[in-house]
Amino acid sequence: MKQLILIMALCSAYTSFAQPTWQQRVDTKIDVTLDDKGHYLHAYEEFTYTNNSPDTLHFLYVHLWPNAYKNDHTPFERQQAVNGSSTFYYSKPADKGFIDSLQFTVDGLNAEANSSENAPDITRIELQHPLLPGKQIKVATPFRVKVPIVFSRMGHTGQAYYISQWFPKPAVYDQKGWHPISYLDQGEFFSEYGSYDVSITLPANYVVMASGNLLDEKENKWLDDLAAKPLPDAKYKFQKQYARDTFPPSATEMKTLHYHEDNIHDFAWFADKRWLVRKDTVVSPGNNQLVTTWTAFMASYTQSWKHSTDYLKETVKHYGKWVGPYQYKTIKAVLGDMHAGGGMEYPTVTIIDKSANSQLRTTIVHEAGHNWFYGMLGSNERDHAWMDEGINTFYEQKTSKELDTSHKGTSIGFDETAIYYEKVATHQDQAIDQTSANFEKLNYGLDVYYKTAGMLRWLEQYMGKEDFEKGMHDYYDTWHFHHPYPEDFRTCMQRNTSKPIGWFFDNILTTDKRIDFTILKARTNAGNTDVTVRNNTGVTAPLRIAAYQKDSMVGESAWSSPFDHTTTLTLPGTDWHTLWVDDVIPDGKSTNNEYRRNALFHHFGVKIKPIVGLNMSDKDKLFISPAVGYNQYDGIMPGLVFHDLTIPENRFRFALAPLYSIPTQSLVGTGSVGYLWYPDNVFKEIMLQADGKTFHDNNQVNNGSKNLYPGYSKVAPSLSFTFNEHDPLSPVKRTLMLKGYLINENIIDPGPDPFIIPPVLRNHQNIYGLIRYTHKNTRTYNPFDYKVEGQMGTDFAKVTAESNIRIDYNKKHKSLYIRAFVGKFFPINSDPAVYGRYELNASYSGLDDYLYDGTYLGRNAQNNIAAQQVSMQEGGFKVPVFNNADQSDSWMGTINLKTDLPITRLLPIRLFFDAGLVPNNNPSFTHSGTSTFIYDGGVEVHIIKDVVSIYIPVIMSNDFDNYLTGAYGHKNVFARSISFTMDFQNINWLKAPSKVLKMVSN
Ligand SMILES: [Zn+2]
């Protein structure tokens, strides 16, 4: 009796770990006809819905995913805008898509179906009779799909058709309730298992690759014949000849193809008249099933695709061995267009985008591998994307490693690892286990795919390869053809190891912190080594330490238990030269991973490297690069740049550029030093920085015995606070900056009479303070920013506000740019000769830059080209004027307009117009009155948008005209009114690596 009770207890324990007690079933039948002139699908669908749940259902949620492409008000388009893509928004109505002509019946009776405005791709079918547990209903509807061009997954390119997410399909109903999900580009799917019976009618010369088994003898024979044809010569000449892969006309004769498959949760099909076909077979490990591999591609891709069936075979073999047997009779890959990644998986068939050509094997292995993690293990991809993408990437990388015979260790390059380490170093990473739409675009790829794969390698090594594989087989055996959740995966892995793996599920999947360990000390102890290690970020996890003898591995390594602060582990043996945090630990800070036995500093080391590079080795890096500078007074300045700006970024950063000024025979240069904190509270980031520079800035004067070189030197410490937006998708950045300026100016004092007393250099010291609040919203449409600033010196105070908005026309890259500025000046010193230089400027040049923040070719130039450099500060006017001509000691208000033109982007031309009110108390401007209305307008030629531009005024108010006539003569007015900008003052070089990274990864 006792025994019996024990067996019963074991059984119940087992069932609580096993599959859920129920799962819904949907069996689908569709007849579809392709209209390849209008790009429509005309179809009729019938699905049998079996309610295996214990609940009575009163409605069904059904997905109408083609409606994602219907208009600008779909969740798909909203996500496109968040992710910075405006392609769909600006697309022609004729290129968009939709599903219509729906008339749902349930068991033959008309049924009401309603969608919400915000989500036209989900409908709710009301059931006239409640669907009782254990009962079935038959839902039917005709439907028509307008196939869009390829914006995401489903679409057509000419007469090539990529038909996926295309038919009305019930949402999953499970133990957690209904899962209606809108179609998204970033975020995948979740569907019920069942059988599919699909008939496709289309012109007879299309090659079709679809989910499941093709049942038509004649068509199978035709495909066999195509597959048996020799491949064309794949040499360069051939590629060129077929580069355009033109479509042959469609046959007038139509054909109908029948497909069937069981135990799948989706059905996709792809049709192209140009495809070449390859066929092969592979025996699936585990069940010895013969699997037919098919690939289809355009002739011009023969070179890269000629071995494509091999990649499918390798996938079946490796995944079959490591995870579980392939359960279907076919596996296929086709070449086409796909804009939501390099490829997309569907049951038994996968589409590979043309852009994946250079990594074709990896991409095919990945997409075909989804037949396991997605196809057979049907997890909720939308909410736990790592379960399909992350685990699949782990096996894709494992397969690639096996296939790559030339593989020589891990070479560190600028890849996903470097970008992930950069993200985590700058606190911009996100936790793995969360719903797809929550991820910042780049993080989705990094965290869900690469970080998960890296973390799983850690788990695999920790559990031991054998136990890990047993766990994975258990997961497959228990859950294939079902809907596993993370807790189910955890249960399967945990019951195959004696080690605790809660750290992986509770901490690694939920943290956005960096993994970072340091070896504190190592002491020999009776033939062993006690190694004390510290967990720098407190993410509870286990650590492996490896011992190295000179350059070769000794072979000794040891794991710690999961820990969060410090721990000591015992390594067998004492004969080692260095100890390392093992490579399998995804340690985001590599410079503290080594412990040298006989070194003075056990950790510290610096490597000197040329130019720039990555910061992913055992030592800190110092980069040295040749540099050259130029300004009118120092001439061409050769020099060097020393910096530690790298990826991943350091918290302590510096860039120093000592330069040699040949004409003045002196050392000049510029540099910045900074340190960052990431408090992750009200402030996301705090940066303490000091900038310094010293250059010459005016023409030399000879005092009889030697040349005097006027110049300046500046030191400017600052503290910037970046506010925490708490939402990784937020386009807003708010900063508060406090900055001090210590400026030393060496100015020529000509003296009352240079013949009696020679001119001398006089030293002026100025101290200023600045406070600036900036709000920047970089949303995709109509982005804007504003800033409010206060400046103060001993002789003046100034308060200014500036705002910019870009108003987008209804055409890509065409906008109206509005800038507005208001400023108020408060003289403190009573002498206008002293405070005059600080007044508000309508047009801003090097002469006005008393803070020395800008970069000017000729800081005090009033003649030649350098004098025509202006900068978009204060009034923002373009006509360069000097001698306090456009200044105000009271207030100023201006508006600056620019517009793109309806012309090609190759002509970098915009129109500009500036207008403003400037109280006129200055005799250089001839109008009298309390305030003067001034304006200028003309053509801008932009070389680097918003940084380097040339402005050619066509109109200007009399004040400008009179000034230029008076200063340069009537015939020079036009030439002297032209200006250019080189607005580099907004670049903080210490933040350059992350800016560059943002640019290259978008
Ligand atoms: Zn994938």
PDB file of C-alpha atoms in Angstrom, residues 631 634 637-638 657-661 664 666-670 693-696:
ATOM      1  CA  ASN A 631      43.209  78.299 -37.917  1.00  0.00           C
ATOM      2  CA  ASP A 634      48.298  79.286 -35.903  1.00  0.00           C
ATOM      3  CA  MET A 637      49.221  72.680 -36.730  1.00  0.00           C
ATOM      4  CA  PRO A 638      50.704  69.184 -36.674  1.00  0.00           C
ATOM      5  CA  ALA A 657      45.305  67.042 -28.689  1.00  0.00           C
ATOM      6  CA  PRO A 658      48.587  68.894 -28.214  1.00  0.00           C
ATOM      7  CA  LEU A 659      49.421  70.695 -31.460  1.00  0.00           C
ATOM      8  CA  TYR A 660      52.371  72.708 -32.610  1.00  0.00           C
ATOM      9  CA  SER A 661      51.795  76.130 -34.081  1.00  0.00           C
ATOM     10  CA  THR A 664      54.143  81.260 -33.448  1.00  0.00           C
ATOM     11  CA  SER A 666      54.553  77.443 -29.591  1.00  0.00           C
ATOM     12  CA  LEU A 667      52.493  74.609 -28.204  1.00  0.00           C
ATOM     13  CA  VAL A 668      48.749  75.025 -28.582  1.00  0.00           C
ATOM     14  CA  GLY A 669      45.925  72.497 -28.422  1.00  0.00           C
ATOM     15  CA  THR A 670      42.695  71.318 -26.987  1.00  0.00           C
ATOM     16  CA  LYS A 693      42.095  74.811 -25.043  1.00  0.00           C
ATOM     17  CA  THR A 694      44.650  77.371 -26.005  1.00  0.00           C
ATOM     18  CA  PHE A 695      45.136  78.929 -29.434  1.00  0.00           C
ATOM     19  CA  HIS A 696      46.123  82.203 -31.007  1.00  0.00           C
TER      20      HIS A 696
END
